[in-house]
Structures are given as C-alpha cells and as structure tokens.
mmCIF file of C-alpha atoms and ligand atoms in Angstrom:
data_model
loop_
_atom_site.group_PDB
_atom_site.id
_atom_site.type_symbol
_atom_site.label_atom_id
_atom_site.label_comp_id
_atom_site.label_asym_id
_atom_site.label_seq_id
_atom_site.Cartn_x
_atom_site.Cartn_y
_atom_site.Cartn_z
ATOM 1 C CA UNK A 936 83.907 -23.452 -93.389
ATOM 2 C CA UNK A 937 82.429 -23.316 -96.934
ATOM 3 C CA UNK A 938 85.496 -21.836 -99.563
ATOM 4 C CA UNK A 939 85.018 -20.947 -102.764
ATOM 5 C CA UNK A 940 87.711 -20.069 -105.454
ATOM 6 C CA UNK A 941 85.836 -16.553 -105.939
ATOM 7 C CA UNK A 942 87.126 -15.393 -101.995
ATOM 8 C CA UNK A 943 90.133 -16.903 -102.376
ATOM 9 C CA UNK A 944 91.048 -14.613 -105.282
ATOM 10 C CA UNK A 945 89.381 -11.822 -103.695
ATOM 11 C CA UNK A 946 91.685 -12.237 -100.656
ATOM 12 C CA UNK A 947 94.956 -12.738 -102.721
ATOM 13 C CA UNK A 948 93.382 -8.957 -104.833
ATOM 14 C CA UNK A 949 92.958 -7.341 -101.061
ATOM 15 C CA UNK A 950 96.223 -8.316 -99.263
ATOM 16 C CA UNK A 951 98.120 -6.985 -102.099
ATOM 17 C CA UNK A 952 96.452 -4.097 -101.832
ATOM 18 C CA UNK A 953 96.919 -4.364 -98.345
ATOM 19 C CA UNK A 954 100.597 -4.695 -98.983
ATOM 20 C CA UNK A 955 100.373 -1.121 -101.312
ATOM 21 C CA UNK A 956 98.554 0.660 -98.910
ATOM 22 C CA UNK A 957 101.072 -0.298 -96.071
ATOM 23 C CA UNK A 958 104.231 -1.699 -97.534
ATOM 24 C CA UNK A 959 105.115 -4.699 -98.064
ATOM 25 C CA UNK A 960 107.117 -6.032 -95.016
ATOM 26 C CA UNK A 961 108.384 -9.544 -95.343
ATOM 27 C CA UNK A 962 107.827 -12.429 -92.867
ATOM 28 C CA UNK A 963 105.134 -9.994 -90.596
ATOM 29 C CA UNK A 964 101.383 -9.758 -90.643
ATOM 30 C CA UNK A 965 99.708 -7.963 -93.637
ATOM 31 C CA UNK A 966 97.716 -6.020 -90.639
ATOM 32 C CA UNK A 967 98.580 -5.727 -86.958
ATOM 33 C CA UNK A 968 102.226 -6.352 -87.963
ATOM 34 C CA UNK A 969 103.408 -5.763 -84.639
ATOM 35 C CA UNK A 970 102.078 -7.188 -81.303
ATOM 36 C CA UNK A 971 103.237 -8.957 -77.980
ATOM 37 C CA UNK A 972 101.474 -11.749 -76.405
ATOM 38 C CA UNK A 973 100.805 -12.659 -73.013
ATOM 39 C CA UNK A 974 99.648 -15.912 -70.832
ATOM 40 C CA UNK A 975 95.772 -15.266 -69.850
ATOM 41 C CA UNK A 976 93.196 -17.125 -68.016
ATOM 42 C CA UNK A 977 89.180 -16.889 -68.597
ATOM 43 C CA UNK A 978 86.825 -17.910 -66.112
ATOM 44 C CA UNK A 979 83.041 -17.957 -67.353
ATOM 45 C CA UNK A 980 80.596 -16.046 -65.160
ATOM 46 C CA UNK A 981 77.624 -18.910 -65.780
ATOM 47 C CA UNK A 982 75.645 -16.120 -66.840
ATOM 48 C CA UNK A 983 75.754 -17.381 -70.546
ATOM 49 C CA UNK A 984 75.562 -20.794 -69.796
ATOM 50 C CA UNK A 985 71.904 -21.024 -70.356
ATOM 51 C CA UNK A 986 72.382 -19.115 -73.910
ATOM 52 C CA UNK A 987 75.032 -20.952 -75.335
ATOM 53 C CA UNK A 988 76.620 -24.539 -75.181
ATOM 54 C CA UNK A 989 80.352 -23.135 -76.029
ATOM 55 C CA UNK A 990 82.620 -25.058 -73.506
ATOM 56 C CA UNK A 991 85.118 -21.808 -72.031
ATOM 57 C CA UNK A 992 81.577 -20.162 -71.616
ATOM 58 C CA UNK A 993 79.961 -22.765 -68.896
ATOM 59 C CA UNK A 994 82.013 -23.108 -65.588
ATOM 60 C CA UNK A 995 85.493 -24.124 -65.674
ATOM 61 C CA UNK A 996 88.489 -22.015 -66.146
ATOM 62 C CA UNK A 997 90.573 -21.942 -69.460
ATOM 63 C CA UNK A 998 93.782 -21.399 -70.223
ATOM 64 C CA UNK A 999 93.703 -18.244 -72.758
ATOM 65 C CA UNK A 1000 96.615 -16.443 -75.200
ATOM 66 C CA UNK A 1001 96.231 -12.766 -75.890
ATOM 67 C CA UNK A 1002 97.848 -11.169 -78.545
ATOM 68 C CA UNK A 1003 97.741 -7.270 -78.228
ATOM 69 C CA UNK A 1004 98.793 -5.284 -81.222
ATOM 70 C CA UNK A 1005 99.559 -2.222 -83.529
ATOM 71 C CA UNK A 1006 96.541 -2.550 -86.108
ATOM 72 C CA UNK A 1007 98.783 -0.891 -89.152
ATOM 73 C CA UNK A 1008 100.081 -3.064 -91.635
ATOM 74 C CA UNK A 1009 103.583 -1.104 -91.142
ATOM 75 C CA UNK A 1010 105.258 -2.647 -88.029
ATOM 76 C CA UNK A 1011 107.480 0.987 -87.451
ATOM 77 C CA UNK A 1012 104.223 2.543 -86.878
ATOM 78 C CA UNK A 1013 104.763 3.999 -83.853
ATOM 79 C CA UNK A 1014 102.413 3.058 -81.045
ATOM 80 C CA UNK A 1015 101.919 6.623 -80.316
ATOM 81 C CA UNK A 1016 99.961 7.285 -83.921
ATOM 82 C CA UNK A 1017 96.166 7.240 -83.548
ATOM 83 C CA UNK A 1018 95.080 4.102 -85.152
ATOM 84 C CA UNK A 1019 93.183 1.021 -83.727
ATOM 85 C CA UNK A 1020 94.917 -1.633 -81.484
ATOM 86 C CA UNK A 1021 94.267 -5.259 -81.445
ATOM 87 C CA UNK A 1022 93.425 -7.844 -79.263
ATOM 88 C CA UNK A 1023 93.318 -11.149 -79.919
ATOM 89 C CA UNK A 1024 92.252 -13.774 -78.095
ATOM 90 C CA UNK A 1025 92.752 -17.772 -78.124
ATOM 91 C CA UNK A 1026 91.060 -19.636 -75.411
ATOM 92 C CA UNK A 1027 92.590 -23.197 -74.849
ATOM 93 C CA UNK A 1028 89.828 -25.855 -74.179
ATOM 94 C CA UNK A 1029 89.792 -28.440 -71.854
ATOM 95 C CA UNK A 1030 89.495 -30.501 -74.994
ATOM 96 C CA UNK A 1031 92.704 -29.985 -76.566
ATOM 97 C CA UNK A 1032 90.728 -27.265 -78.938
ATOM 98 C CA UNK A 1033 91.203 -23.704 -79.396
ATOM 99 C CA UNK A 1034 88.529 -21.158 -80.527
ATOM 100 C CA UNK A 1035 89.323 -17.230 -81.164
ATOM 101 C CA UNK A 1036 87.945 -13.835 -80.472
ATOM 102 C CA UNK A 1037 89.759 -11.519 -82.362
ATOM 103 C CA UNK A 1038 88.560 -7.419 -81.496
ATOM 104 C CA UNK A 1039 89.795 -3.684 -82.236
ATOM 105 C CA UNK A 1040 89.292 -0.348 -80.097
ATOM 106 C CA UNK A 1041 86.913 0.532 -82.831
ATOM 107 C CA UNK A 1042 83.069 -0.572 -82.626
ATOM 108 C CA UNK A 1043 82.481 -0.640 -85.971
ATOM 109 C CA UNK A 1044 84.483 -2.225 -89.210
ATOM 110 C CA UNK A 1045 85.164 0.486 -92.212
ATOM 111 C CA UNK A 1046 83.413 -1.811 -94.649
ATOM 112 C CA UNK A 1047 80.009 -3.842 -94.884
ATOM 113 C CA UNK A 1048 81.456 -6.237 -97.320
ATOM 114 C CA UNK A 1049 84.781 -7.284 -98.694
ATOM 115 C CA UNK A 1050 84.709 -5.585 -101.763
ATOM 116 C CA UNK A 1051 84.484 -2.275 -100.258
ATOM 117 C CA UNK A 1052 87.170 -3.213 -98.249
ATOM 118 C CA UNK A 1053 88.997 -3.437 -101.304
ATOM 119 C CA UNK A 1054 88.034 -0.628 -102.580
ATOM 120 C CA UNK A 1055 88.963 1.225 -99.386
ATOM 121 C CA UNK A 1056 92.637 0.340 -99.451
ATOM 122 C CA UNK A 1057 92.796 1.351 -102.963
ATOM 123 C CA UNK A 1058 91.427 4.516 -101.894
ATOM 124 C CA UNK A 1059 94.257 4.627 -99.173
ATOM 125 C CA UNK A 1060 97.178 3.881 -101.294
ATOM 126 C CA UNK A 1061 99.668 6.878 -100.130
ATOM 127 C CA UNK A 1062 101.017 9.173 -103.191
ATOM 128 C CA UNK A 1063 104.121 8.225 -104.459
ATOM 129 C CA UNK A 1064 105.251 11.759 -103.929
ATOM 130 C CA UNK A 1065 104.074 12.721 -100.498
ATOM 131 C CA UNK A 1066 103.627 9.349 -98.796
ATOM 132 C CA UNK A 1067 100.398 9.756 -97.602
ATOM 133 C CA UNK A 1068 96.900 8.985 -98.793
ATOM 134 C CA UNK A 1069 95.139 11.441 -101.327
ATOM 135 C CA UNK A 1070 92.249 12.519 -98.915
ATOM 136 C CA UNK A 1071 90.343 13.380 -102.277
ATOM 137 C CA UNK A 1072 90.593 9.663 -102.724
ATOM 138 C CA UNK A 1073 89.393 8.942 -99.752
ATOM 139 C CA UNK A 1074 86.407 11.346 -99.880
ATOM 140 C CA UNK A 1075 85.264 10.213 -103.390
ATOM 141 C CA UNK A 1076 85.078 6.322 -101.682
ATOM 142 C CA UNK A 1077 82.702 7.915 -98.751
ATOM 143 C CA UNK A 1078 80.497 10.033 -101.400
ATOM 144 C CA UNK A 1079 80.042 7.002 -103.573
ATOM 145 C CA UNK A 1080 79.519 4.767 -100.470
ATOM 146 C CA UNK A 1081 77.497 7.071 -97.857
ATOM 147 C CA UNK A 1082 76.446 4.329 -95.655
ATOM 148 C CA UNK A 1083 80.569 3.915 -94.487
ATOM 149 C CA UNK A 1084 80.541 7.883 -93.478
ATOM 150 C CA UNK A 1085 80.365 7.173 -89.850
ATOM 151 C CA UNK A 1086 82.552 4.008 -89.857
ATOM 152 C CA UNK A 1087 85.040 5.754 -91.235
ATOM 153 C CA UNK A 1088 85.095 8.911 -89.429
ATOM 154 C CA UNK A 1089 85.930 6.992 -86.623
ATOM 155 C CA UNK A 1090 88.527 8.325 -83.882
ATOM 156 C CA UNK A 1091 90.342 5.047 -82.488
ATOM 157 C CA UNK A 1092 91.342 6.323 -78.725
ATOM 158 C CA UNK A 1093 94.929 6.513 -78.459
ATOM 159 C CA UNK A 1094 94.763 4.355 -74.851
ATOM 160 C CA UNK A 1095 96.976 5.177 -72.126
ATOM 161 C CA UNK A 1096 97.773 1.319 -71.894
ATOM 162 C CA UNK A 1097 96.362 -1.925 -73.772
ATOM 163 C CA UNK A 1098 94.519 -2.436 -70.040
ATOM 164 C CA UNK A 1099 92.792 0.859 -70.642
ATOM 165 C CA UNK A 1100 91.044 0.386 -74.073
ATOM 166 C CA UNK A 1101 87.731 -1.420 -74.515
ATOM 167 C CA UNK A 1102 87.782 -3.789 -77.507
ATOM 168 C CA UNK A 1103 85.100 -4.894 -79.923
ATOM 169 C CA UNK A 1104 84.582 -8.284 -81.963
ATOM 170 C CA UNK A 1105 82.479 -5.862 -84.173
ATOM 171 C CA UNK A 1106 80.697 -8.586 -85.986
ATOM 172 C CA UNK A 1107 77.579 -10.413 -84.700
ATOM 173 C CA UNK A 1108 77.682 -14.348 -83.954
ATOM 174 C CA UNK A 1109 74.883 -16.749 -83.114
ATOM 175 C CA UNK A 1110 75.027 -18.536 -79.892
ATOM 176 C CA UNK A 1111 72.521 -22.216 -79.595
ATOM 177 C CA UNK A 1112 71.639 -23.354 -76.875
ATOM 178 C CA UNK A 1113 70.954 -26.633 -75.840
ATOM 179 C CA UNK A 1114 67.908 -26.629 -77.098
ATOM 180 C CA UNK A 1115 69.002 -25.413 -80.492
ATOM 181 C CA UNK A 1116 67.600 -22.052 -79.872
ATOM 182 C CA UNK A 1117 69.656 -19.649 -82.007
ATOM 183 C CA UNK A 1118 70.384 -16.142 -81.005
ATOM 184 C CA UNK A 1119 72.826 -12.989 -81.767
ATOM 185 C CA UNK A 1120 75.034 -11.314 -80.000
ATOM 186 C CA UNK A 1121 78.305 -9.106 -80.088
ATOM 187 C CA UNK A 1122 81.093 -9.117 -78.167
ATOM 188 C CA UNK A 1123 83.047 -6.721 -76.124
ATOM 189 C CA UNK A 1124 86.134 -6.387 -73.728
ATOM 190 C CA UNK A 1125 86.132 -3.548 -71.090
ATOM 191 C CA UNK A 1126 88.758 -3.439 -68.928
ATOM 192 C CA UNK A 1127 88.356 -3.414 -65.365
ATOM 193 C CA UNK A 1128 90.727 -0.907 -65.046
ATOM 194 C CA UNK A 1129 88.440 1.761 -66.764
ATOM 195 C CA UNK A 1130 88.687 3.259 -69.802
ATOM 196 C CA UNK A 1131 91.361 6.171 -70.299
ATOM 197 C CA UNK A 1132 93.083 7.838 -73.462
ATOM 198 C CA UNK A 1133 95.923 10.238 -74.091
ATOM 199 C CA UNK A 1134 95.536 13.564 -76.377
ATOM 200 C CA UNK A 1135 97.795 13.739 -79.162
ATOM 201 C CA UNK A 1136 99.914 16.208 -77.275
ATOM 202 C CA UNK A 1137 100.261 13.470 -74.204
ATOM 203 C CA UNK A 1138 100.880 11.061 -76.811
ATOM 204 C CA UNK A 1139 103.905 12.739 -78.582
ATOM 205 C CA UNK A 1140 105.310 12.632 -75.377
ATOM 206 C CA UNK A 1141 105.440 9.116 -75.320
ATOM 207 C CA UNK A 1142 107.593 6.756 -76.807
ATOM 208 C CA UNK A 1143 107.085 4.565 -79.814
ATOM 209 C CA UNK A 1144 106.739 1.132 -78.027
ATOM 210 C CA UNK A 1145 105.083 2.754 -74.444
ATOM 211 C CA UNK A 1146 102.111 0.228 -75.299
ATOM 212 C CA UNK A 1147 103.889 -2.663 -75.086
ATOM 213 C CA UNK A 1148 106.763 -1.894 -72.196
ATOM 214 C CA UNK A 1149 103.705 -0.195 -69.996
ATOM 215 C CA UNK A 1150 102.132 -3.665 -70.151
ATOM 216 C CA UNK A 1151 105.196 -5.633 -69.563
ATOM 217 C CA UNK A 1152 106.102 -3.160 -66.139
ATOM 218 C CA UNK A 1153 101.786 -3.551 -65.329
ATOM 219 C CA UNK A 1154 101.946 -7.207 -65.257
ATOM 220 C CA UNK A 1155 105.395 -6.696 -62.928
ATOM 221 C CA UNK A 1156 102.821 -6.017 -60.359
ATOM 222 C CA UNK A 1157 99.559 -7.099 -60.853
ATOM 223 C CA UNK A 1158 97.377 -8.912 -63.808
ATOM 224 C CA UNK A 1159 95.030 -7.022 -66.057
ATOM 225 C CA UNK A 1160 91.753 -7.877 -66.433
ATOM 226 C CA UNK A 1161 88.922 -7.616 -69.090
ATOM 227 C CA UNK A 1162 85.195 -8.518 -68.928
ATOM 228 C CA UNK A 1163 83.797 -10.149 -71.431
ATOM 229 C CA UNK A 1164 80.335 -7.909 -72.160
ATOM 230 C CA UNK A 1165 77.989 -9.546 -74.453
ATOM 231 C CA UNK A 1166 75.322 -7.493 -76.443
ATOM 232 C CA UNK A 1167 71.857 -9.286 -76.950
ATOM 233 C CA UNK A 1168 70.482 -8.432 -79.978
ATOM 234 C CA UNK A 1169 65.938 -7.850 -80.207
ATOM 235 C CA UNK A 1170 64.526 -9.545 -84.043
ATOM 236 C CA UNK A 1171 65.024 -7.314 -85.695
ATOM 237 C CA UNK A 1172 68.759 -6.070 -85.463
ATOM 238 C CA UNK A 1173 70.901 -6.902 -88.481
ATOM 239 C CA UNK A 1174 73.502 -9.489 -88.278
ATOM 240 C CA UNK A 1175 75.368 -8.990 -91.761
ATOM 241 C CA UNK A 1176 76.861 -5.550 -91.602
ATOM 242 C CA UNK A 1177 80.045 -5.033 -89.157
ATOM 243 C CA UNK A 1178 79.843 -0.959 -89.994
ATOM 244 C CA UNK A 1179 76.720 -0.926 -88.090
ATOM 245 C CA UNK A 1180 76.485 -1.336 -84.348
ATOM 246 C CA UNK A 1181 73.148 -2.171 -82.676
ATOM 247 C CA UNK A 1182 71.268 0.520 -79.576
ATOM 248 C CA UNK A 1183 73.361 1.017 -76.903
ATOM 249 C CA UNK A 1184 70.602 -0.026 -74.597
ATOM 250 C CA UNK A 1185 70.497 -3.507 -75.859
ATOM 251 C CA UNK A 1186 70.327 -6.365 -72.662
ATOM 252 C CA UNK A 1187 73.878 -7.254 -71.722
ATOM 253 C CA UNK A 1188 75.216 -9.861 -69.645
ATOM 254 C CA UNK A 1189 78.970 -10.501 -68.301
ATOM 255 C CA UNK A 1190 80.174 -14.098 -69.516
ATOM 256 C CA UNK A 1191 83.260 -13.931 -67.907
ATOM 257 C CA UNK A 1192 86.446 -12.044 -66.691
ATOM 258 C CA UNK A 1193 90.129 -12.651 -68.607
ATOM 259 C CA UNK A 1194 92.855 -12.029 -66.216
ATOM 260 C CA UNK A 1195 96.423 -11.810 -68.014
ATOM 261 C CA UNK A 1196 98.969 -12.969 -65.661
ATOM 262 C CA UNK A 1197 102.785 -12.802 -67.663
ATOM 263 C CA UNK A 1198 103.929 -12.213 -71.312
ATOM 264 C CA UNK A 1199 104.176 -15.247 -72.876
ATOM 265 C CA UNK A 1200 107.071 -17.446 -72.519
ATOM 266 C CA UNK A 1201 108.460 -17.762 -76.222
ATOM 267 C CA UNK A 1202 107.126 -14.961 -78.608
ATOM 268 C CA UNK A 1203 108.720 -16.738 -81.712
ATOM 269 C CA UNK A 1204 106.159 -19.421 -82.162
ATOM 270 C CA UNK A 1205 102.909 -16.711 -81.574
ATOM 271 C CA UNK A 1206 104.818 -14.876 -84.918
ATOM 272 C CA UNK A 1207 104.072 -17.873 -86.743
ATOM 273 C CA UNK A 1208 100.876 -18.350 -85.875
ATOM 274 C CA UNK A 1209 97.737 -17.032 -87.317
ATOM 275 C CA UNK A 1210 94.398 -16.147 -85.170
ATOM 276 C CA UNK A 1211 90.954 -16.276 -86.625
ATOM 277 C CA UNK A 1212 87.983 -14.784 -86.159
ATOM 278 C CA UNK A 1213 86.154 -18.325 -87.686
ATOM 279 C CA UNK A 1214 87.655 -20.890 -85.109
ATOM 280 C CA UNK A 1215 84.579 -20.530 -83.831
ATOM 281 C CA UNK A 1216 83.866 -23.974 -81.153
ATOM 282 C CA UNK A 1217 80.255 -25.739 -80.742
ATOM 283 C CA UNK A 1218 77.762 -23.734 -79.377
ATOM 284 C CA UNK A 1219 78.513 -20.710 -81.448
ATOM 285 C CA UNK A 1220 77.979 -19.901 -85.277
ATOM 286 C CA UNK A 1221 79.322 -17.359 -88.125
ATOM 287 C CA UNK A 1222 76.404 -15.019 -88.235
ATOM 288 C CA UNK A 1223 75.779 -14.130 -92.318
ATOM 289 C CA UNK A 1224 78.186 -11.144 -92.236
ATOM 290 C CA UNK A 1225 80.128 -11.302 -95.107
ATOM 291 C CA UNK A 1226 83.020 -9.714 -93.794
ATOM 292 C CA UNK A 1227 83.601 -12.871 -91.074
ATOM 293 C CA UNK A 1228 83.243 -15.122 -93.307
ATOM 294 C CA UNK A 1229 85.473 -13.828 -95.872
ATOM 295 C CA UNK A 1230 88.561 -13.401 -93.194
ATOM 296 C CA UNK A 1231 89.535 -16.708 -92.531
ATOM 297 C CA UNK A 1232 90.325 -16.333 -96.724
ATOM 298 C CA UNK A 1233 92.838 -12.853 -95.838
ATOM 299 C CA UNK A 1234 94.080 -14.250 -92.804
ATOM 300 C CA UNK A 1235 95.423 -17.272 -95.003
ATOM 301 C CA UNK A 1236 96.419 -15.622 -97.574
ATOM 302 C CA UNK A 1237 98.900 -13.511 -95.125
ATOM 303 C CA UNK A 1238 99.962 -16.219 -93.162
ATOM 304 C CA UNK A 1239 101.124 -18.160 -96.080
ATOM 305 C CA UNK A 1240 103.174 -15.206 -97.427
ATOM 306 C CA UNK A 1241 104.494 -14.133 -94.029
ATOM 307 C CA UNK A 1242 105.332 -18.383 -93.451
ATOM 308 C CA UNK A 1243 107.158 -17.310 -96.820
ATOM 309 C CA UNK A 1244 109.572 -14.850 -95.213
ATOM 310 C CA UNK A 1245 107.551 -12.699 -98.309
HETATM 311 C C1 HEM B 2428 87.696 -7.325 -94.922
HETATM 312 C C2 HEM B 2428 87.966 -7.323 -93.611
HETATM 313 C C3 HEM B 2428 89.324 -7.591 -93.027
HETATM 314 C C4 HEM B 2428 90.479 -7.972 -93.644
HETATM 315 C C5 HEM B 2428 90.721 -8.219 -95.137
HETATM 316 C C6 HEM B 2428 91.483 -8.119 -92.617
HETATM 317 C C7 HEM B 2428 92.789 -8.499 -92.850
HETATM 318 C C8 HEM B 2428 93.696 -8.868 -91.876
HETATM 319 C C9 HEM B 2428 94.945 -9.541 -92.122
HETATM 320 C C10 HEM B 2428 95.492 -9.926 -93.488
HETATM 321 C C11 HEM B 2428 95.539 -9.757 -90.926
HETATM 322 C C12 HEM B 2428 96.861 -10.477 -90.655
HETATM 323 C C13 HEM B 2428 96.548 -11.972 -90.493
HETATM 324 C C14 HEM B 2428 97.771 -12.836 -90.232
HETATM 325 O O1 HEM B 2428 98.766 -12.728 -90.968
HETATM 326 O O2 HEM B 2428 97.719 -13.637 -89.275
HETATM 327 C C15 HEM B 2428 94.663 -9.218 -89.916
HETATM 328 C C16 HEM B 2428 94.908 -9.222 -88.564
HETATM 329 C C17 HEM B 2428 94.050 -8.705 -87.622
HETATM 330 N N1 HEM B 2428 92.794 -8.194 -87.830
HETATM 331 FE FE1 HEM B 2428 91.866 -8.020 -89.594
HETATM 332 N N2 HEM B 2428 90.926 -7.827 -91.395
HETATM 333 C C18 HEM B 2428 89.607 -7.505 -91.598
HETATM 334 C C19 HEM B 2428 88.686 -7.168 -90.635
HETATM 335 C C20 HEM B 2428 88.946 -7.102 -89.300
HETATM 336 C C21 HEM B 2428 87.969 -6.821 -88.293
HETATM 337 C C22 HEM B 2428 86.482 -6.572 -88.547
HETATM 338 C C23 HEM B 2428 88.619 -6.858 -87.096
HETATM 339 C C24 HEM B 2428 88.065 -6.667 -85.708
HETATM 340 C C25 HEM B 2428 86.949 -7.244 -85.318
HETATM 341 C C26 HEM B 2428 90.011 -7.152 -87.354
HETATM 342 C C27 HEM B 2428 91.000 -7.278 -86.406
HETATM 343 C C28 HEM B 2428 92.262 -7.803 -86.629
HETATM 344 C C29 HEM B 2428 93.240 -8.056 -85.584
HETATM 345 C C30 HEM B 2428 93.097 -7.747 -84.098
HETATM 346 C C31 HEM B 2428 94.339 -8.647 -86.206
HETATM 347 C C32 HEM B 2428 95.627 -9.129 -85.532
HETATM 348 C C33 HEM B 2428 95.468 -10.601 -85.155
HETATM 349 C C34 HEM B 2428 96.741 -11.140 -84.517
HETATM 350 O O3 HEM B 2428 97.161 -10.572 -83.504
HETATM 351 O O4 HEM B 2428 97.282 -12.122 -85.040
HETATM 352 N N3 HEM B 2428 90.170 -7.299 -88.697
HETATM 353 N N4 HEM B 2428 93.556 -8.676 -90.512
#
C-alpha cells in the first residue's frame, strides 16, 4: 500500500486524540479495546466466484479467526452501554495468507475523510469537570459539517448477543474478475440467527460482560453462523465516502456462510495482533475511500504503542 509521511502524522495527531477522547489505556487497542476471539470456518457459496478471483471466495473451505468486540476505546466500558460492536474477521488461505474483513453494527462510518475524523474526537473530548462530552461541541462539528448529520445520529442496536447483530464493512471495495472486469461492492454479515436487540431498560439488567459469556455458553451448544451479504453497486454509486450507504434495493448475492465453532484456543497472541481492513488478497482492491486507505496508518500507529505496553 502507497504511505506517505503526511498520513502517518495524521494517524500519530488522531490516536492521540483517540487516546483523549477515551483514555489512554496502556498495552490495549486505541478502539475496540476489549474483545474475545473465536475459531471460525467460511465456506464460499460459488455465487461470487464469477465476480471476483479472491481465493476464500471460490469453493473450498477456509479456516477463519473472528474477533468480536466492545468498539470504545475504554476497555471498562460496559458491554451493556449503547455503542457499536466489532467484528473482525481473518480468513486463513489455503496459501499460507491471510486477508481481513473488519465490520461494526453501524452501516455507516461518522466521517467521510480522516480529517473529520479528527476533528470528531476533538469534538468528543469529555469535560474535565463532568466526564462527558460537551454536546455543544458536538453540535457545532454537525452544523459546520451537515453532510455527517445522519452518520452521526446513528443508534448502534444494543444486540441481545454478538450472533444477533448484523455487521457492516461500511466501505466499498472493488472485486476483478478474471477478466479484469472491476466492480464495487459492500459487505455485510447477518446472522442466521436473526436480528434482535435489547431496550436500555433490558440492557441495565444485564451484566457488563453478558456479550462475551452469552457467546461462550452459545457455542457450548451449537456454532453461530453469519452470511456473508454482498451489495452490488449500479455506475453511478459513490465509492469514496463510508458515511454514505448505497439504495437498499441494490442486487445482492450470498458469498458464503461463517460458522464459529469454539473460542479460540490462546487469547494472548490475538491481543498482540493487529487486524486490517487493507490485507486485502488478489482479486479484490481498496476502493478510493479515503478513510480505508488511511487505516492501515491508525491501526499501526496503535499497535506499535499497545506492542509498547504504552
Ligand atoms: C478514520 C477512521 C478510523 C480510525 C482512525 C480507526 C481507528 C482504529 C484503531 C486505532 C483501532 C485499534 C487498532 C489496533 O490497535 O489493532 C481500531 C480498531 C477497530 N476498528 Fe477502527 N478506525 C476507523 C474506522 C473504522 C471503520 C470504518 C470501521 C468499520 C468498518 C472500524 C472498525 C474497527 C474494528 C471492528 C476494530 C477492532 C479490530 C480488532 O478486533 O482488532 N473502524 N480502529
């Protein structure tokens, strides 16, 4: 991936940010601080065989790691807060590679470029007095950037379990065929268990970790399983702005079905590990959304000070 010097010291200016809006909380992630991960499989459907060359999207089964997560930056955030979850995915190829999906409960990012993002978490930074963010803030970051109003209105679902939320990879990628033939799409999981949420009064009466230990006691009995729903985009739909989303009635196919089998044997080397939504593999491409591009830069940046014990 191309780097430049400029979103490297954007990304060191935006975790520390990060790190004011949320604490700063050494050796964890600077976002989705705490999360559990599990041992997966993913078996393609075919059905985007003929659209893309990627290898876990043809025929054969892959091995998968899914990391499910707490999207704050503060890992005592309860899980019973309403804020976005994560999921994120690595599939292991047959050829020794890896490639990532990484997805929140939220269709659309809060930002169309990194600098807002920026801004955003500035805007968020809670008052030294009360601890929590100056919603005047806040509003004067929506009036002087209208287009984010419905981004970041957003009401994450508070799920009843990880294998009742629907997660999206928000931005758009290109899939080629073997023919060259370039085309967007988005990505979505939807569980096959349907989608369900809890109201904030159900939700008080859970406990602060019920995310995690529900999934743990699921998996005691049965796996959980996703499909993978992929949105086809018509010319026209943009490809560079994650706080969009494209028509609902867009063509969509099923490319395949994850089925999560067991938490994962050893948590401790997942912690160290870093996901990213650029390991893309051949047969798929970084669309020109500058948010994607610019998170491999973040991601980094946080690993290296969480490798840090900082
Ligand atoms: C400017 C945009 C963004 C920035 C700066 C940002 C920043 C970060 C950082 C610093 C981390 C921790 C990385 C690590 O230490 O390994 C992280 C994790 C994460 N982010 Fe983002 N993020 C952005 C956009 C997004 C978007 C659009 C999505 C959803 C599509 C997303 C979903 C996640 C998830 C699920 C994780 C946890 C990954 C894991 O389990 O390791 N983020 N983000």
């Amino acid at each position: 991936m191309p780097s430049s010097s400029t979103d490297q010291t954007l990304a060191v200016q935006v975790v520390d940010s990060m790190e004011r809006m949320s604490g700063k909380h050494p050796g964890y992630r600077r976002s989705s601080a705490r999360g559990a991960c599990f041992r997966a499989t993913f078996t393609p459907s075919g059905a985007a065989a003929v659209l893309t060359t990627a290898a876990h999207l043809q025929a054969r089964t892959v091995a998968a790691t899914v990391r499910f997560s707490n999207s704050e930056g503060n890992p005592h955030t309860p899980d019973t807060a309403p804020v976005t979850r994560g999921m994120a995915t690595r599939f292991h190829l047959h050829d020794g590679s890896d490639t990532d999906l990484v997805a929140l409960t939220v269709p659309r990012f809060v930002a169309s470029t990194p600098g807002e993002f920026l801004l955003l978490t500035e805007a968020l930074r809670p008052d030294p007095v009360t601890h929590q963010p100056d919603l005047a803030r806040v509003h004067a970051f929506v009036g002087a950037h209208p287009h984010l109003a419905e981004a970041v209105a957003q009401q994450p679902p508070i799920p009843v379990s990880y294998a009742s939320a629907a997660f999206w990879a928000i931005h758009a990628f290109i899939w080629v065929d073997v023919a060259g033939v370039r085309r967007p799409v988005r990505y979505r999981w939807e569980p096959e268990a349907g989608r369900t949420e809890l109201t904030a009064a159900e939700a008080a009466t859970r406990t602060a970790h019920y995310l995690t230990d529900e999934l743990h006691q699921r998996l005691e009995h049965a796996p959980v399983a996703f499909k993978l729903r992929i949105q086809l985009a018509e010319p026209d739909d943009a490809t560079h702005d994650p706080s969009t989303v494209w028509p609902d009635h867009r063509k969509e196919i099923t490319a395949g079905r994850l089925e999560i089998t067991a938490p994962a044997d050893d948590q401790d080397p997942w912690n160290t590990q870093a996901f990213n939504p650029t390991r893309v593999t051949s047969g798929i491409q970084l669309s020109d959304d500058p948010v994607l591009a610019f998170r491999a830069h973040a991601y980094a940046e946080s690993h290296l000070r969480r490798s840090r014990n900082q």
